[in-house]
Short mmCIF file of C-alpha atoms in Angstrom, two decimals:
data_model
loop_
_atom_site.label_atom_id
_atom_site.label_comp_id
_atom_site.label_asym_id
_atom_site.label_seq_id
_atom_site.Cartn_x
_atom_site.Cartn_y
_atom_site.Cartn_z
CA UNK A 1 30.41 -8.63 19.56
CA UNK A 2 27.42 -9.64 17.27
CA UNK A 3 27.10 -9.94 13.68
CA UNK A 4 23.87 -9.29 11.86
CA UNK A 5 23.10 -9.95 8.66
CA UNK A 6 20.47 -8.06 6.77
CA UNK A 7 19.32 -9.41 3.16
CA UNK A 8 17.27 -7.00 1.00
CA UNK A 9 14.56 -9.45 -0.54
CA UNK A 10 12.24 -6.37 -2.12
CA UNK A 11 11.60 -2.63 -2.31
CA UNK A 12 15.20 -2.36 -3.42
CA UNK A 13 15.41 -0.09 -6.44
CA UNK A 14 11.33 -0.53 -6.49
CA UNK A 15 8.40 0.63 -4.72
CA UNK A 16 7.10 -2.81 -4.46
CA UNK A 17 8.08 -6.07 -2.63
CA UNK A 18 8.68 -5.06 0.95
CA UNK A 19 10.95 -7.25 2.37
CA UNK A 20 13.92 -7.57 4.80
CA UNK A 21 15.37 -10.61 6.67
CA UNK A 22 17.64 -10.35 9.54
CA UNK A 23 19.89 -12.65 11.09
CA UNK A 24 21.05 -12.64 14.48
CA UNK A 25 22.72 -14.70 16.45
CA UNK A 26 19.39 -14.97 19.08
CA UNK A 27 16.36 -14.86 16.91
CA UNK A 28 15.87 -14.75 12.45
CA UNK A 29 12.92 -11.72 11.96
CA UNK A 30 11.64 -10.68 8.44
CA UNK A 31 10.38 -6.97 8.37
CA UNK A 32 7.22 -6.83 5.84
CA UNK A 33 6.71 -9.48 3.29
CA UNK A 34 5.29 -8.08 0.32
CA UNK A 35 4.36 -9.16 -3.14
CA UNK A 36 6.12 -7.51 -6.16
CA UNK A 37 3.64 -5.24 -8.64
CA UNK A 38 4.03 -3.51 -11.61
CA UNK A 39 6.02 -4.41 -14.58
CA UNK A 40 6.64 -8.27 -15.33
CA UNK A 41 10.63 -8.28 -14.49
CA UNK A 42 9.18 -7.78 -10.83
CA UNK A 43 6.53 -10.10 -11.09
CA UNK A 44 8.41 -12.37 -11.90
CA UNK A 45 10.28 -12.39 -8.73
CA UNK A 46 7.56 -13.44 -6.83
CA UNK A 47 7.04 -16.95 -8.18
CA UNK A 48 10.97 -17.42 -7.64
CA UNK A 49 12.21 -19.06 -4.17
CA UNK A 50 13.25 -17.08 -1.36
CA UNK A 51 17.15 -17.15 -1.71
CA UNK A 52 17.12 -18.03 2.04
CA UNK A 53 15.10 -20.73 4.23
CA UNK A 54 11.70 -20.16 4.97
CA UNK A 55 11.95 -22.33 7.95
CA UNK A 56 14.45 -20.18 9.35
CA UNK A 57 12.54 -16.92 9.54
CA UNK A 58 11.44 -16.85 13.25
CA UNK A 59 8.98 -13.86 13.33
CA UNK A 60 7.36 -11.80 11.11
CA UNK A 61 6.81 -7.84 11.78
CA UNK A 62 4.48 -5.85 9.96
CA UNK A 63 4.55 -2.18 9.64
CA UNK A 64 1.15 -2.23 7.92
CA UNK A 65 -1.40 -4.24 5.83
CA UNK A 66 -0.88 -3.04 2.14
CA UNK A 67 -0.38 -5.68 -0.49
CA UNK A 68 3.12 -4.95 -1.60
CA UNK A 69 4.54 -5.32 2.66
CA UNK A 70 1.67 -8.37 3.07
CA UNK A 71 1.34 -10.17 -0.26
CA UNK A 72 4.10 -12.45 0.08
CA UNK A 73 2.71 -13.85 3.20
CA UNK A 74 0.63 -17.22 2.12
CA UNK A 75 3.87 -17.70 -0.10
CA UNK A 76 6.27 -17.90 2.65
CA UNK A 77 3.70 -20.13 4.28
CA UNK A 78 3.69 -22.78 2.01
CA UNK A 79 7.55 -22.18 1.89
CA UNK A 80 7.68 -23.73 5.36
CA UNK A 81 7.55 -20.61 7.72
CA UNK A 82 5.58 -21.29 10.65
CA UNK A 83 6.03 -18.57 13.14
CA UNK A 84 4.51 -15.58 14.11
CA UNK A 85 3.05 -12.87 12.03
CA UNK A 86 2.87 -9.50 13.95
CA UNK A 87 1.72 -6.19 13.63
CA UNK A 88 -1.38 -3.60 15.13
CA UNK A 89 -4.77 -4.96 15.64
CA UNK A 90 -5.80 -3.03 12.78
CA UNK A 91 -2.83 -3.99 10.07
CA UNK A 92 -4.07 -8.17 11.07
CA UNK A 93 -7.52 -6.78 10.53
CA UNK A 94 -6.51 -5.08 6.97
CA UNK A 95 -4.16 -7.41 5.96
CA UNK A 96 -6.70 -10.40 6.04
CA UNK A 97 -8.92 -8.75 4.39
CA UNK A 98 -6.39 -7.93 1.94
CA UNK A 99 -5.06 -11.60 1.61
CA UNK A 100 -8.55 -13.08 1.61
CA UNK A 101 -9.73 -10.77 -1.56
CA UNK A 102 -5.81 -11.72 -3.45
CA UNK A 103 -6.46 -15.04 -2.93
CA UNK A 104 -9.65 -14.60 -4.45
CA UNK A 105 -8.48 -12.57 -7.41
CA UNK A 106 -5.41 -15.09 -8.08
CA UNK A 107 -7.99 -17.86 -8.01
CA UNK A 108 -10.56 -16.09 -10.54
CA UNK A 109 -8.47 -14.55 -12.47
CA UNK A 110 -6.20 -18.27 -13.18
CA UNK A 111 -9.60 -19.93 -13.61
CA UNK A 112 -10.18 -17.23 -16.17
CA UNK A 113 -7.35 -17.63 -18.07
CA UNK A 114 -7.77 -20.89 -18.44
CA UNK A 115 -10.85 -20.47 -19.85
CA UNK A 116 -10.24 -18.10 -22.41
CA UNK A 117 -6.58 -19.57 -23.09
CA UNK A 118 -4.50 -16.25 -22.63
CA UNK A 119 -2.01 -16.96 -20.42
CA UNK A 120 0.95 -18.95 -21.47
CA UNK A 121 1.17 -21.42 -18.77
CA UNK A 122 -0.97 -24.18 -18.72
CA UNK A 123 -2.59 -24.86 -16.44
CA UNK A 124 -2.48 -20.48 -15.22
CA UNK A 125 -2.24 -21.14 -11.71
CA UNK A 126 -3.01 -18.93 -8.71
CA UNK A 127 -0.62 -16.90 -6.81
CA UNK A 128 -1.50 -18.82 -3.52
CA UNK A 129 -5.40 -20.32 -2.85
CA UNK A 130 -8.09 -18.76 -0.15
CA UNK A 131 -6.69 -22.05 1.93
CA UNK A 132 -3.11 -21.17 1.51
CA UNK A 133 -4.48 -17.13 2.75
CA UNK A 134 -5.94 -18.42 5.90
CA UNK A 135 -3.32 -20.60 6.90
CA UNK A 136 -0.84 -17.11 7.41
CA UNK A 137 -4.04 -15.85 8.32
CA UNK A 138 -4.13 -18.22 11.45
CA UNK A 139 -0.19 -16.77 12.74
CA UNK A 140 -1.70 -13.90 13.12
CA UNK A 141 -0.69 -12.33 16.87
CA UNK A 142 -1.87 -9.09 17.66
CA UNK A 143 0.16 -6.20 19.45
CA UNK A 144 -0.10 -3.06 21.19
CA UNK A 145 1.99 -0.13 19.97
CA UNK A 146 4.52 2.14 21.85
CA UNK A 147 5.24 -1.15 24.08
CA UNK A 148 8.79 -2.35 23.88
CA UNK A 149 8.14 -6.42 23.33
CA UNK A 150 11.38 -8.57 23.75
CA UNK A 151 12.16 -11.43 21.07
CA UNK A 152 14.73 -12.54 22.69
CA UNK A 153 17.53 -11.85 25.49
CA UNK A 154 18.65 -9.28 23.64
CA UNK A 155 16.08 -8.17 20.59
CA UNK A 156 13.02 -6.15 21.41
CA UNK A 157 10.46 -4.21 19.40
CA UNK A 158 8.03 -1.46 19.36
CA UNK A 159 5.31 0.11 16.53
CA UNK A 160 4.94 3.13 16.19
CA UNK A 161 2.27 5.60 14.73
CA UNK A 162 3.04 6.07 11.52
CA UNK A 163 -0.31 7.72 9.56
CA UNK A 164 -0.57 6.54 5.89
CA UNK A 165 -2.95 4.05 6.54
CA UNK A 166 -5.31 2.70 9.67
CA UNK A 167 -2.77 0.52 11.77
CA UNK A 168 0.19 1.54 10.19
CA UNK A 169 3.23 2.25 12.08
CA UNK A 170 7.45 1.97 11.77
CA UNK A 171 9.49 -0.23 13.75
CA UNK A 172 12.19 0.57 16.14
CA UNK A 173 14.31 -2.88 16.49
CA UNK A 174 16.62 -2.37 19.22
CA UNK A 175 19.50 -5.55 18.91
CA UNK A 176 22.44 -5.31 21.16
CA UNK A 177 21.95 -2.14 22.53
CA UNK A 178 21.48 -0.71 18.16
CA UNK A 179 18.46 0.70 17.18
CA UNK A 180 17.39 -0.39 13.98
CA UNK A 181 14.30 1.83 12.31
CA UNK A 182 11.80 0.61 9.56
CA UNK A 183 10.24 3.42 8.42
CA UNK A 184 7.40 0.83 6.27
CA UNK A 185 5.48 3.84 4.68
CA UNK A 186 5.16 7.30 6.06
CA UNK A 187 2.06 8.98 6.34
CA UNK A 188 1.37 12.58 5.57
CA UNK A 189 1.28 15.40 8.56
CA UNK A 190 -2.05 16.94 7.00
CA UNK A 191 -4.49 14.11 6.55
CA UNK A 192 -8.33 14.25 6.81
CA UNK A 193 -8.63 11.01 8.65
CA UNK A 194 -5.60 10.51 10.30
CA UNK A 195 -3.04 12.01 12.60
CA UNK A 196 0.45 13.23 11.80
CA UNK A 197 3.39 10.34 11.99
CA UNK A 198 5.25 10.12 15.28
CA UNK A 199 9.01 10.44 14.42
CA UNK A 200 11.93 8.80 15.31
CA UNK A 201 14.41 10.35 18.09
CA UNK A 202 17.19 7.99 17.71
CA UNK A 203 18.33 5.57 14.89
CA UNK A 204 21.60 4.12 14.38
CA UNK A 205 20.60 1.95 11.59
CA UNK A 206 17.70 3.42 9.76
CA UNK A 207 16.02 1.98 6.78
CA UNK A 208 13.70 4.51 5.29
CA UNK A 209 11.33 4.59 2.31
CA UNK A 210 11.56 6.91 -0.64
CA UNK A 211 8.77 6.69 -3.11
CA UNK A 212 8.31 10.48 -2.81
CA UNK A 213 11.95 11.11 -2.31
CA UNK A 214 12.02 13.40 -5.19
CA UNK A 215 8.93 15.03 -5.57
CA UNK A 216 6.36 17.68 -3.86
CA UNK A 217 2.94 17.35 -3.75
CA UNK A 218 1.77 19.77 -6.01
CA UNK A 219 -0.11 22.98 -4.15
CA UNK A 220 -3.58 21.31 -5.76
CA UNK A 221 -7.30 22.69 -4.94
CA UNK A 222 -8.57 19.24 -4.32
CA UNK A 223 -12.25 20.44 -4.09
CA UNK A 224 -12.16 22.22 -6.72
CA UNK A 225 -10.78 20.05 -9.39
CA UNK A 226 -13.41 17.29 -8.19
CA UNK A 227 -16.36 19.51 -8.46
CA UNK A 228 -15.25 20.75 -12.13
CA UNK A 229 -15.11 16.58 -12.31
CA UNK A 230 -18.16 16.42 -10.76
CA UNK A 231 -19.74 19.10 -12.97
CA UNK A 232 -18.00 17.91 -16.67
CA UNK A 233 -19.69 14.40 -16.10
CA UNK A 234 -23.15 15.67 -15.30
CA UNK A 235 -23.02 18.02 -18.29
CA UNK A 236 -21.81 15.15 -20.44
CA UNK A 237 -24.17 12.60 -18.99
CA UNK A 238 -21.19 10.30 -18.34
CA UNK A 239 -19.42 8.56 -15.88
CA UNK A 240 -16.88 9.44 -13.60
CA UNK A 241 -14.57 6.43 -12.37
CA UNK A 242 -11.60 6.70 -9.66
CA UNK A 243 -10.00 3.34 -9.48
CA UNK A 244 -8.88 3.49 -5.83
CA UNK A 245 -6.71 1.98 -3.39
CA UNK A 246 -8.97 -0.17 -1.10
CA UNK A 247 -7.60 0.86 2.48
CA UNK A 248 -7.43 4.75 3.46
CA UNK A 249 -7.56 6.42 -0.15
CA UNK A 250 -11.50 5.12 -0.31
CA UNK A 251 -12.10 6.04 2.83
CA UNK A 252 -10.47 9.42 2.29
CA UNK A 253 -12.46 9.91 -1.14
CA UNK A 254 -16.36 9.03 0.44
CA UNK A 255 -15.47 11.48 3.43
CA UNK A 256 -14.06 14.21 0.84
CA UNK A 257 -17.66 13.66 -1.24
CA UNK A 258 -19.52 13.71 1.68
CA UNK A 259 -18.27 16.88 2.79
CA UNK A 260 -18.02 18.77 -0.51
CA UNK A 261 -22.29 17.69 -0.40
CA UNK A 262 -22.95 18.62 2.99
CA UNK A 263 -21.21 22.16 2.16
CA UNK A 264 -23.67 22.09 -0.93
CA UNK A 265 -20.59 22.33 -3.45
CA UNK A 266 -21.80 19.48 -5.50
CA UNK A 267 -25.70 17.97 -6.08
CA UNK A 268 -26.74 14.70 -4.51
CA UNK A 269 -25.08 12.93 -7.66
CA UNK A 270 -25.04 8.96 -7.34
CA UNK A 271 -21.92 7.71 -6.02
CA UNK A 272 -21.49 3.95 -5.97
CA UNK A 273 -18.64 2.42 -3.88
CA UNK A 274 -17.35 -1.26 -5.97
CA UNK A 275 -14.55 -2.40 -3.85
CA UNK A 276 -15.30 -5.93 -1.75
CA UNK A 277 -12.44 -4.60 -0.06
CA UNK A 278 -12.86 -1.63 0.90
CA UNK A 279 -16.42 -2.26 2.05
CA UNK A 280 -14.49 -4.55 4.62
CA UNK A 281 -12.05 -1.90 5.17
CA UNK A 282 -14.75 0.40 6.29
CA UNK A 283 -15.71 -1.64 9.17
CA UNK A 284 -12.08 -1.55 10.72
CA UNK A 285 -12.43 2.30 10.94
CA UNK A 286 -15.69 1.41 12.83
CA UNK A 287 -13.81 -1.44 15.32
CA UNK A 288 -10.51 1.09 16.08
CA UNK A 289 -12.10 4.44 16.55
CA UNK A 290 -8.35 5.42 18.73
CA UNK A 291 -6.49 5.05 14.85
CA UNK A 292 -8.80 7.44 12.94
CA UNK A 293 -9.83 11.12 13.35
CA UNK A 294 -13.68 10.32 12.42
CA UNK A 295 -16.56 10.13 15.01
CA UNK A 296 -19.22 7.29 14.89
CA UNK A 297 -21.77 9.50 13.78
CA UNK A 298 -19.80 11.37 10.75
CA UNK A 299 -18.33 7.47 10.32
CA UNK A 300 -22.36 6.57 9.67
CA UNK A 301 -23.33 9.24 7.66
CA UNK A 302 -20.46 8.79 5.12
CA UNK A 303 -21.71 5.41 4.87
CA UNK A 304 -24.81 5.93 4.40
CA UNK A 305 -24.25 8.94 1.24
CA UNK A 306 -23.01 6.38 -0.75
CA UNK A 307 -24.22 3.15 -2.26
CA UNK A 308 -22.08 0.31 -1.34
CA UNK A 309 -21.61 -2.47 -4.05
CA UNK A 310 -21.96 -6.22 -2.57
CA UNK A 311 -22.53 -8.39 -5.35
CA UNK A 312 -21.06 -8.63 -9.33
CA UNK A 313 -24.64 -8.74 -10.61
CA UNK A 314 -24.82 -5.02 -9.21
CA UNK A 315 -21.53 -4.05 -10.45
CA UNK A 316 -23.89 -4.59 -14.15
CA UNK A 317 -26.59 -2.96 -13.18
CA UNK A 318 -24.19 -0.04 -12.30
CA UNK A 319 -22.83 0.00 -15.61
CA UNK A 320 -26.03 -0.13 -17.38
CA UNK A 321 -27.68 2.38 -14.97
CA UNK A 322 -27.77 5.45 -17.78
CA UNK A 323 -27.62 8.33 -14.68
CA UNK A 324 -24.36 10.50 -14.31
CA UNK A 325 -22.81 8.74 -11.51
CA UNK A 326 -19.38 8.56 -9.72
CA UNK A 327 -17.84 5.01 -9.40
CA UNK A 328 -15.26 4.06 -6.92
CA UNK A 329 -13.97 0.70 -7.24
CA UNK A 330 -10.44 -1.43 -6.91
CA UNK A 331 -7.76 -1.14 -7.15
CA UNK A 332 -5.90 1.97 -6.92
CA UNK A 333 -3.19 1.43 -9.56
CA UNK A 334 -5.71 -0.56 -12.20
CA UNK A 335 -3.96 -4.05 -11.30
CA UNK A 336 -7.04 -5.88 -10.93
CA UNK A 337 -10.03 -5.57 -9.32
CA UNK A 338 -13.55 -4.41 -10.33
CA UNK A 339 -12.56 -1.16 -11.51
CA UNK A 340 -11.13 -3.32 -14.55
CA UNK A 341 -14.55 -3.96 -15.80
CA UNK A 342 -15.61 -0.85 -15.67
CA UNK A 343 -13.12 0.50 -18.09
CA UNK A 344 -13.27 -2.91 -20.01
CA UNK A 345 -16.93 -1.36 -20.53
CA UNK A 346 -16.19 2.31 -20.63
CA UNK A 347 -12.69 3.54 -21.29
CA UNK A 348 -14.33 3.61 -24.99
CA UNK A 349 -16.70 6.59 -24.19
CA UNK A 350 -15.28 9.81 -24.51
CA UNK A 351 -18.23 11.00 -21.79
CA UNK A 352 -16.10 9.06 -19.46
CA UNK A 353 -13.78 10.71 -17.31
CA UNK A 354 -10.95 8.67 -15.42
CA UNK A 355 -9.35 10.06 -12.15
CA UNK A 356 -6.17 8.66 -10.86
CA UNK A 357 -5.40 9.41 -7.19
CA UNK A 358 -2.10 8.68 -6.01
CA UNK A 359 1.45 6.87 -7.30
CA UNK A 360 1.13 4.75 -9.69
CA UNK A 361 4.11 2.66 -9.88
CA UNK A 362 6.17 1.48 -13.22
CA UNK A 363 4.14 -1.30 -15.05
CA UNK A 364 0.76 -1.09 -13.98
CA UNK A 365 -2.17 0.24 -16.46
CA UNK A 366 -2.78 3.08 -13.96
CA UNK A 367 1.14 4.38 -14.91
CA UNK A 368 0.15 3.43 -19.01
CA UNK A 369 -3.55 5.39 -18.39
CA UNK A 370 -0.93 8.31 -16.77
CA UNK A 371 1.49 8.42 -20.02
CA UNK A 372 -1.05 8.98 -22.19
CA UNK A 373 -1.93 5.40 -23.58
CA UNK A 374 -4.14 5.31 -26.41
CA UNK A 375 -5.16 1.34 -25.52
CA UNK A 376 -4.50 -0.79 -22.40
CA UNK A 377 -4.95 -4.15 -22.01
CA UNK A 378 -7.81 -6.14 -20.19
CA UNK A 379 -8.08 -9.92 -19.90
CA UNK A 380 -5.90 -10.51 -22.82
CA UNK A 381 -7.61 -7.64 -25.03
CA UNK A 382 -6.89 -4.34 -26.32
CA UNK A 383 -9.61 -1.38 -25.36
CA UNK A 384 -8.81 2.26 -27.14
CA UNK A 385 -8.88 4.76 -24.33
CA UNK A 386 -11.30 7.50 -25.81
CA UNK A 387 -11.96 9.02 -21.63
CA UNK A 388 -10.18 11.83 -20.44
CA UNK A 389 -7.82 10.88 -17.52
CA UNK A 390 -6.94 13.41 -14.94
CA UNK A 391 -4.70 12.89 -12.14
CA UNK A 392 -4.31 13.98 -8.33
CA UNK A 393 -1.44 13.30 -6.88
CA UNK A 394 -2.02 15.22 -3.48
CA UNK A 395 -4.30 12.47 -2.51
CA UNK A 396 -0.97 10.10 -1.81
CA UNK A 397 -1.32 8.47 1.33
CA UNK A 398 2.72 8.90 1.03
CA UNK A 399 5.01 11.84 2.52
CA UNK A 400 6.94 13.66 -0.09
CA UNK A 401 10.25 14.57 0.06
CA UNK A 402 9.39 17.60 2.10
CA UNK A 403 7.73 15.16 4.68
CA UNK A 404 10.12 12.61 4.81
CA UNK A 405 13.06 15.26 5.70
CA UNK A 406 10.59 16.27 8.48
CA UNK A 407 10.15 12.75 9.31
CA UNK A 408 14.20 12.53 10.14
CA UNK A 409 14.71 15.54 11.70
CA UNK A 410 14.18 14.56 15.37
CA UNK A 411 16.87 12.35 15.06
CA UNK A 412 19.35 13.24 17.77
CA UNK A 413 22.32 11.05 16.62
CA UNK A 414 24.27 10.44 13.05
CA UNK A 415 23.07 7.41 12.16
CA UNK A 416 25.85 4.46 11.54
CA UNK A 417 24.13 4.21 7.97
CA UNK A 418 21.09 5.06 6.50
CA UNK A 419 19.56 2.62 3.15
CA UNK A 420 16.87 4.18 1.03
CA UNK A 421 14.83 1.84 0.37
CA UNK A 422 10.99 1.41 -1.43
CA UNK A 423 11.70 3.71 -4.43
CA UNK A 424 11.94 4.25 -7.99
CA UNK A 425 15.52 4.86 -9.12
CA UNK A 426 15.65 8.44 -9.67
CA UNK A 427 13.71 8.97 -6.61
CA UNK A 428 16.38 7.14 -4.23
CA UNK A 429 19.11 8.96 -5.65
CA UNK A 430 17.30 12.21 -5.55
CA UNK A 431 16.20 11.63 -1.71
CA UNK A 432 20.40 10.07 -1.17
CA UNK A 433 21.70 13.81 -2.08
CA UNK A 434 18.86 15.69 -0.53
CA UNK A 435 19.81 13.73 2.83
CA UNK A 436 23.88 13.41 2.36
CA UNK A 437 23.79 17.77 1.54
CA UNK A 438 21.12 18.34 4.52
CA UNK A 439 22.41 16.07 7.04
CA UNK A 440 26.08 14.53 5.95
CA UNK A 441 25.05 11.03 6.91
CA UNK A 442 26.65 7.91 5.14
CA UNK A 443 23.16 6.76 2.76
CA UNK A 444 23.43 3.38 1.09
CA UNK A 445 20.70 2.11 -1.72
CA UNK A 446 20.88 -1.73 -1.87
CA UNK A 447 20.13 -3.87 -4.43
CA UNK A 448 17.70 -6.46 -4.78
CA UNK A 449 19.28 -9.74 -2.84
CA UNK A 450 21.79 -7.43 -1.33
CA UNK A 451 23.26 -9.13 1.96
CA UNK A 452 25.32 -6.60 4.00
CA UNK A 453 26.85 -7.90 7.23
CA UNK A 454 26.92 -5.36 10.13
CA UNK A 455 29.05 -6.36 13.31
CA UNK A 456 27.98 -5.05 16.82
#
């Protein structure tokens, strides 16, 4: 007999946060280690202590590189953690880049405030420094996926494909002959630059996310809603800006451009590409050609239909630049990044014409922008929002609920339990139903700092 303890440290009742710990009696592993987003009551949470030791944690396993299953990382660092942090060659790949440009951001945007004098702490200070960044950075250990890896006598892992984004995968955690599964996020079966999610066959302890969980992607004519976009900002002479997630919904947006002008269904209107990012991004797709559906040379000439952004001084010029023009800048849920001054510039233009792409979670300005906002908030100012925002949600990166019962269909057994997890409330309690009427498993949603004790 074995008892394992798993502690819910994020994504529990939230999309954000990522982060399980559990203990065995051979080896302490943490799946994901994300930062919280979105409204401050979760924000919060991530300048409060772990409630368990740092120093503990043996391992680290990452599903994939996004901020809210990475974020946390420098954090637990300078908490003491000194292990290993693994995942695909591809999620180290993003997920430095991603630390290396939050660590920027949490150093400008602290220096910033206290500058100006808007934040209530004095000194503001950074979320974790570049220095903190690269010392997770340097635990970094590569591995291959669809290769079981033991941890210990009795603990192995693999990754597995997963879509979503480039290197992403879930985790099968076999422990005493169980099979624990971490879905991390699921990828969608149609996707223009990336293959359909392998599936779990077995699972007797399955953790599974649910932002989607109760929702369908609306039956949307992508193309054509972009080129009446497209057309509406040339008319007005204005600007069309798509804050954008920096990893796989960027990539997904220059190849959808690219392709709607090489079918001649829009002019050669200027498209500028402001994300530090997701420039970086761009050369991962170029470095794991096996995790992507694009060739080299359809790769190059993406690249090369758009203008890519390298320095702030441009970012200015871009503004200024009187042209129609499409802008695609950071970040995807308008956290932070240079899409904010952008709209600090022109949210106040009714020739200006926001598109949202994707979930935007509870909190952020891209939710506020969503709900109809008349004025949102940048660098401790108010802007009236005089664009018109649109919104496509089939972009998502994320299954829907349609996709995730796909996703759990292959599984041959009833699973011991099953704990929604990464998901709004309605959403979790939506997907629990959908599952406990389809399949008549036992579904549990845990609460934040929930420790449940499972004997083997």
């Amino acid at each position: 007999m074995a008892n394992i303890k798993i502690h819910f440290l994020g994504a529990s009742g939230t999309v954000t946060g990522s982060k399980y710990y559990l203990e065995t009696p051979e080896i302490n592993i943490m799946i994901d280690c994300g930062m919280f987003q979105g409204l401050k009551e979760l924000r919060l949470h991530n300048w409060e202590p772990l409630p368990i030791k740092a120093n503990q944690i043996e391992v680290v396993l990452l599903t994939h590189g996004h901020l809210d299953h990475t974020g946390y990382l420098p954090r637990l660092v300078k908490e003491g953690f000194k292990g290993k942090i693994i995942g695909t060659a591809p999620t180290l790949s993003i997920t430095a880049i991603i630390l290396r440009d939050s660590a920027k951001i949490h150093e400008e945007e602290a220096a910033q405030a206290n500058k100006i004098g808007y934040s209530s702490h004095n000194p503001a200070l950074p979320f974790y420094t570049m220095e903190e960044a690269e010392k997770a950075i340097d635990l970094f250990q590569a591995e291959e996926r669809d290769k079981w890896i033991f941890l210990s006598e009795n603990s192995k892992y693999r990754f597995r494909y997963n879509g979503h984004i480039i290197g992403a995968t879930f985790i099968e955690f076999e422990i005493f002959g169980k099979l624990f599964v971490f879905s991390g996020d699921i990828g969608r079966k149609e996707d223009a630059l990336l293959d359909a999610p392998q599936r779990p066959g077995w699972a007797d302890f399955l953790f599974v996310e649910s932002t989607y969980g109760n929702r369908l992607h609306p039956q949307e004519n992508v193309e054509d809603i972009i080129i009446g976009l497209i057309d509406k900002t040339i008319h007005e002479k204005g600007n069309l800006i798509i804050p954008s997630f920096a990893v796989e919904r960027l990539q997904s947006l220059i190849y959808l451009l690219w392709n709607l002008y090489k079918k001649n269904r829009i002019p050669n209107i200027s498209i500028f590409v402001d994300s530090p990012m997701g420039n970086n991004v761009l050369s991962v797709f170029e470095n794991y050609p096996k995790w992507h559906k694009l060739s080299i040379s359809d790769y190059k000439a993406m690249c090369n239909h758009v203008n890519i952004i390298t320095s702030y001084k441009d970012t200015w010029k871009t503004i200024d630049d009187p042209r129609p023009k499409i802008v695609i800048a950071g970040s995807g849920m308008v956290t932070g990044g240079r899409v904010l001054t952008y709209l600090k510039q022109l949210i106040d233009e009714p020739s200006t014409t926001v598109l949202l792409v994707g979930y935007m979670a509870e909190g952020t300005r891209g939710r506020q922008l969503l709900e109809g906002a008349h004025e949102l908030k940048f660098f401790g100012k108010y802007h009236p929002v005089k664009a018109t925002v649109a919104h496509l949600e089939s972009l998502s990166a994320h299954a829907d609920q349609q996709g995730l019962m796909d996703w759990l269909k292959n599984i041959k057994n009833i699973p011991e339990k099953v704990f929604l997890v990464h998901g709004e409330p309605t959403a979790l309690d939506s997907f629990r139903t959908k599952i406990k009427d389809t399949y008549g498993w036992n579904v549990h949603i845990p609460k934040l700092y929930e420790v449940l004790e499972i004997v083997i």
